Coordinates of C-alpha atoms in Angstrom, one line a residue:
M25 CA -96.7 72.0 -65.8
R26 CA -97.6 75.5 -66.5
S27 CA -95.7 78.5 -68.0
N28 CA -96.0 82.1 -66.9
S29 CA -96.1 85.0 -69.1
V30 CA -92.4 85.6 -69.1
G31 CA -91.6 82.1 -70.3
H32 CA -90.7 80.4 -67.0
S33 CA -92.3 77.1 -66.1
Y34 CA -93.1 75.9 -62.5
N35 CA -94.5 72.8 -60.9
S36 CA -98.0 73.3 -59.6
S37 CA -98.1 70.0 -57.4
P38 CA -98.2 70.6 -53.6
A39 CA -94.8 70.2 -51.6
P40 CA -94.4 67.0 -49.6
A41 CA -95.2 67.3 -45.8
A42 CA -92.3 67.3 -43.3
M43 CA -91.5 63.9 -41.5
A44 CA -92.5 63.7 -37.9
T45 CA -89.6 63.2 -35.3
P46 CA -89.9 59.8 -33.4
P47 CA -90.4 60.0 -29.6
A48 CA -87.3 59.4 -27.4
P49 CA -87.1 55.9 -25.8
T50 CA -88.1 55.6 -22.2
P51 CA -85.0 54.8 -20.0
T52 CA -85.2 51.4 -18.4
P53 CA -83.6 50.4 -15.0
F54 CA -80.1 49.1 -15.0
L55 CA -80.0 45.3 -15.6
S56 CA -77.2 43.2 -14.3
T57 CA -76.1 40.4 -16.7
S58 CA -74.9 38.4 -13.7
S59 CA -78.3 38.4 -12.1
P60 CA -80.4 35.2 -12.3
H61 CA -83.2 37.5 -13.3
F62 CA -81.4 39.1 -16.3
G63 CA -83.9 41.0 -18.3
A64 CA -85.9 42.1 -15.3
P65 CA -85.3 45.4 -13.5
A66 CA -82.7 45.1 -10.7
A67 CA -83.9 45.4 -7.1
P68 CA -82.8 48.5 -5.3
S69 CA -79.6 47.9 -3.3
L70 CA -79.5 48.0 0.5
P71 CA -77.3 50.5 2.3
R72 CA -73.7 49.3 2.6
H73 CA -73.7 48.7 6.3
R74 CA -77.0 46.9 6.3
D75 CA -75.8 44.7 3.4
R76 CA -72.7 43.7 5.3
C77 CA -74.7 42.8 8.4
A78 CA -77.3 40.8 6.4
A79 CA -74.5 38.8 4.7
G80 CA -72.7 38.1 8.0
S81 CA -69.5 39.7 6.8
R82 CA -66.6 39.8 9.1
A83 CA -66.1 43.4 8.3
C84 CA -69.3 44.1 10.3
G85 CA -68.6 46.0 13.4
C86 CA -69.9 45.1 16.9
C87 CA -72.4 47.9 17.1
C88 CA -73.5 47.4 13.5
C89 CA -74.9 43.9 13.9
G90 CA -75.8 43.4 17.5
G91 CA -77.3 46.7 18.5
S92 CA -76.8 48.2 21.9
F93 CA -75.9 44.9 23.6
M94 CA -72.9 44.3 21.3
C95 CA -71.9 47.9 21.6
C96 CA -71.8 47.5 25.4
C97 CA -69.7 44.2 25.1
C98 CA -67.3 45.8 22.8
G99 CA -66.9 48.8 25.1
V100 CA -66.2 46.6 28.1
L101 CA -63.7 44.5 26.1
I102 CA -61.8 47.6 24.9
F103 CA -61.8 48.9 28.5
L104 CA -60.3 45.7 29.9
I105 CA -57.6 45.6 27.3
V106 CA -56.6 49.2 28.0
A107 CA -56.8 48.6 31.8
I108 CA -54.6 45.4 31.6
G109 CA -52.0 47.2 29.5
A110 CA -51.9 50.2 31.8
A111 CA -51.5 47.9 34.8
A112 CA -48.7 46.0 33.2
A113 CA -46.9 49.2 32.2
F114 CA -47.3 50.5 35.8
L115 CA -45.9 47.3 37.3
F116 CA -42.9 47.1 35.0
W117 CA -41.9 50.7 34.9
Y118 CA -43.0 52.2 38.2
I119 CA -42.3 49.4 40.7
K120 CA -38.6 49.4 41.7
I121 CA -36.9 46.0 41.6
P122 CA -36.0 44.6 45.0
T123 CA -32.3 43.9 45.4
V124 CA -31.0 40.5 46.7
Q125 CA -27.8 40.0 48.6
F126 CA -26.1 36.8 49.9
V127 CA -25.4 36.9 53.6
K128 CA -24.2 33.5 54.7
A129 CA -24.6 29.7 54.7
Q130 CA -25.8 27.9 57.8
A131 CA -26.8 24.5 59.0
P132 CA -30.4 23.6 58.3
T133 CA -32.9 23.8 61.1
D134 CA -35.5 21.3 59.8
R135 CA -33.5 18.8 57.7
S136 CA -30.6 16.5 58.1
P137 CA -27.4 18.0 56.6
L138 CA -26.4 14.7 55.0
V139 CA -28.6 12.2 53.2
L140 CA -27.3 9.2 51.4
N141 CA -29.3 7.3 48.7
T142 CA -27.4 4.1 48.0
A143 CA -30.0 2.9 45.4
T144 CA -29.3 5.9 43.1
A145 CA -25.7 6.5 44.3
T146 CA -26.4 10.1 45.1
V147 CA -25.5 12.2 48.1
N148 CA -27.6 15.2 49.3
I149 CA -25.9 17.9 51.4
N150 CA -28.5 20.2 52.9
W151 CA -27.8 23.8 53.9
D152 CA -29.7 27.0 54.4
F153 CA -28.6 30.1 52.5
V154 CA -29.5 33.4 54.1
F155 CA -30.4 36.2 51.6
S156 CA -31.3 39.8 52.5
V157 CA -34.0 41.4 50.2
N158 CA -34.2 45.2 50.2
N159 CA -37.5 46.6 49.1
P160 CA -37.2 50.3 48.1
N161 CA -40.9 50.7 47.3
A162 CA -43.5 52.4 49.5
L163 CA -45.7 49.3 49.5
G164 CA -44.9 45.8 50.8
I165 CA -44.2 43.3 48.1
G166 CA -45.0 39.6 48.0
I167 CA -42.6 37.1 46.4
A168 CA -44.6 34.2 45.0
S169 CA -41.5 32.1 44.2
L170 CA -37.8 32.3 44.7
D171 CA -35.8 29.7 42.7
M172 CA -32.1 29.0 42.8
A173 CA -29.7 26.9 40.7
G174 CA -26.1 26.4 41.7
Y175 CA -23.1 25.6 39.6
P176 CA -19.3 25.1 40.2
S177 CA -18.5 28.3 38.3
S178 CA -20.0 30.6 35.7
A179 CA -18.2 28.6 33.0
Q180 CA -20.0 25.5 34.1
S181 CA -23.6 26.6 34.1
K182 CA -25.3 23.9 32.0
D183 CA -28.0 21.6 33.4
A184 CA -25.6 18.7 33.5
D185 CA -23.2 20.7 35.7
R186 CA -25.8 21.8 38.2
I187 CA -24.8 20.9 41.8
A188 CA -27.5 22.7 43.9
N189 CA -31.2 23.6 43.8
G190 CA -33.5 25.5 46.1
T191 CA -36.9 27.1 46.2
A192 CA -39.0 29.1 48.5
T193 CA -42.6 30.4 48.1
D194 CA -45.0 33.0 49.6
I195 CA -42.5 35.5 51.1
H196 CA -43.6 39.0 52.2
I197 CA -41.1 41.8 52.0
E198 CA -41.9 44.9 54.1
S199 CA -42.0 48.3 52.5
K200 CA -38.7 50.3 52.5
A201 CA -37.0 47.7 54.6
T202 CA -34.5 44.8 54.3
T203 CA -35.9 41.4 55.1
P204 CA -33.7 38.3 55.7
I205 CA -34.8 35.1 54.0
N206 CA -33.7 31.6 55.1
F207 CA -33.5 29.7 51.8
P208 CA -33.2 25.9 51.8
V209 CA -30.5 24.6 49.4
T210 CA -29.7 21.0 48.5
F211 CA -26.4 20.1 47.0
T212 CA -26.8 16.8 45.1
W213 CA -23.8 14.7 44.2
N214 CA -24.4 12.0 41.6
L215 CA -21.4 9.8 41.9
Q216 CA -21.7 8.8 38.2
Q217 CA -21.5 12.4 37.1
Q218 CA -17.8 13.3 36.5
S219 CA -18.4 17.0 36.0
Q220 CA -19.6 17.3 39.6
S221 CA -16.8 15.2 41.3
A222 CA -14.1 18.0 41.5
F223 CA -16.4 20.5 43.2
L224 CA -18.0 18.1 45.6
S225 CA -14.8 16.4 46.6
G226 CA -13.6 19.9 47.5
M227 CA -16.8 20.4 49.5
L228 CA -16.1 17.2 51.5
T229 CA -12.6 18.5 52.3
A230 CA -13.8 22.0 53.3
C231 CA -16.5 20.4 55.6
G232 CA -14.0 18.1 57.4
A233 CA -15.4 14.9 56.0
Q234 CA -12.1 13.2 55.2
S235 CA -9.6 14.7 57.7
G236 CA -11.8 14.9 60.8
S237 CA -11.1 18.6 61.0
P238 CA -13.9 20.9 62.4
G239 CA -14.7 22.1 58.9
G240 CA -15.2 25.8 58.1
G241 CA -13.2 25.6 54.9
Q242 CA -14.0 28.1 52.1
L243 CA -16.2 27.2 49.1
S244 CA -17.3 29.2 46.1
V245 CA -20.6 28.7 44.2
Y246 CA -22.0 30.4 41.1
Y247 CA -25.8 30.7 41.5
E248 CA -28.7 32.0 39.4
L249 CA -31.8 33.3 41.1
K250 CA -35.3 33.8 39.6
V251 CA -37.5 36.1 41.7
G252 CA -41.2 36.0 40.9
L253 CA -43.2 38.9 42.4
A254 CA -46.7 38.0 43.3
M255 CA -48.1 41.0 41.4
L256 CA -46.4 39.8 38.2
K257 CA -47.4 36.2 38.6
P258 CA -50.3 36.5 36.0
F259 CA -47.7 37.6 33.4
G260 CA -45.2 34.8 34.3
Y261 CA -42.2 37.1 34.6
K262 CA -39.4 36.5 37.0
Y263 CA -36.5 38.8 37.7
P264 CA -33.1 37.1 37.2
Y265 CA -30.1 37.5 39.5
K266 CA -26.6 36.0 38.9
D267 CA -23.6 36.0 41.2
T268 CA -20.6 34.0 42.4
Q269 CA -20.3 33.8 46.2
A270 CA -17.6 32.5 48.6
F271 CA -18.6 31.3 52.0
A272 CA -17.4 29.0 54.8
C273 CA -18.8 25.4 55.1
P274 CA -21.4 25.7 57.9
V275 CA -21.3 22.0 59.0
N276 CA -18.8 19.4 60.1
L277 CA -19.7 16.3 58.0
S278 CA -17.3 14.0 60.0
Q279 CA -19.9 14.0 62.8
F280 CA -22.4 12.0 60.7
A281 CA -22.2 8.2 60.6
E282 CA -23.3 8.1 56.9
I283 CA -20.1 10.0 55.9
Q284 CA -18.1 6.7 56.0
K285 CA -20.6 5.1 53.5
V286 CA -20.3 8.2 51.3
L287 CA -16.5 8.0 51.3
Q288 CA -16.7 4.3 50.4
L289 CA -19.0 5.0 47.5
I290 CA -16.6 7.7 46.3
N291 CA -13.7 5.3 46.4
N292 CA -15.7 2.6 44.5
A293 CA -16.7 5.1 41.8
T294 CA -13.1 6.4 41.5
S295 CA -11.8 2.9 41.2
A296 CA -14.4 2.0 38.5
A297 CA -13.6 5.1 36.5
T298 CA -9.8 4.4 36.7
S299 CA -10.3 0.8 35.5
K300 CA -12.3 1.9 32.5
S301 CA -9.8 4.5 31.5
G302 CA -7.0 2.0 31.9

């Protein structure tokens, strides 16, 4: 400690040196705590699309994983889907539906009009219905199948009430023309089915089976048609038609020897039903 001439004192020791600034820490790569190698630098991640393909993710697109071959397959698949959809739209909206009209009932040309099965107590009456099909399209149309179900009336249209069936296949309809179709129909009478008895008893009367008259009496049948066009067969679609039609009985059942057996079976069934109700 020294004093100057004016009476002030001062410290003669040297001032302490300034402290050096520590160097900044070197940044380390990001470490994932969920990695099995925690504490080691994380590996560089793959691009997103390559990572999905390597992992087999379902989000991977066709062209991503399989290269040009898969791209080609995907393109063909998309083209087929679009083509099928366009074809279906064309067929359903551009093609005009053919109209079907009942013409008459006639005796069959290749079957017996009356067939009796005593073992099952059923009677088959075979006719041909003639339908006219009008095709308004500029191209001919093929009908893959034509199916009919007949009932006593529209109020009795359950399967248990069905009295007639018919089917025809592989029919060609000319373009912008009306084509007649001979449609084989079989009326089946189960003598044990009471819901059929009223209609079929009236049929026997109209066809002269009981009175010996020449027949030609009037009948009325409610029928449902399903028309399956050949071009729509892969889609399984059939156009429905429903109508009630009156017509004259086309055959005289009294000319067949089996009719007496049929009448006897009817009498036996009627007597059995009466005894049960009594």
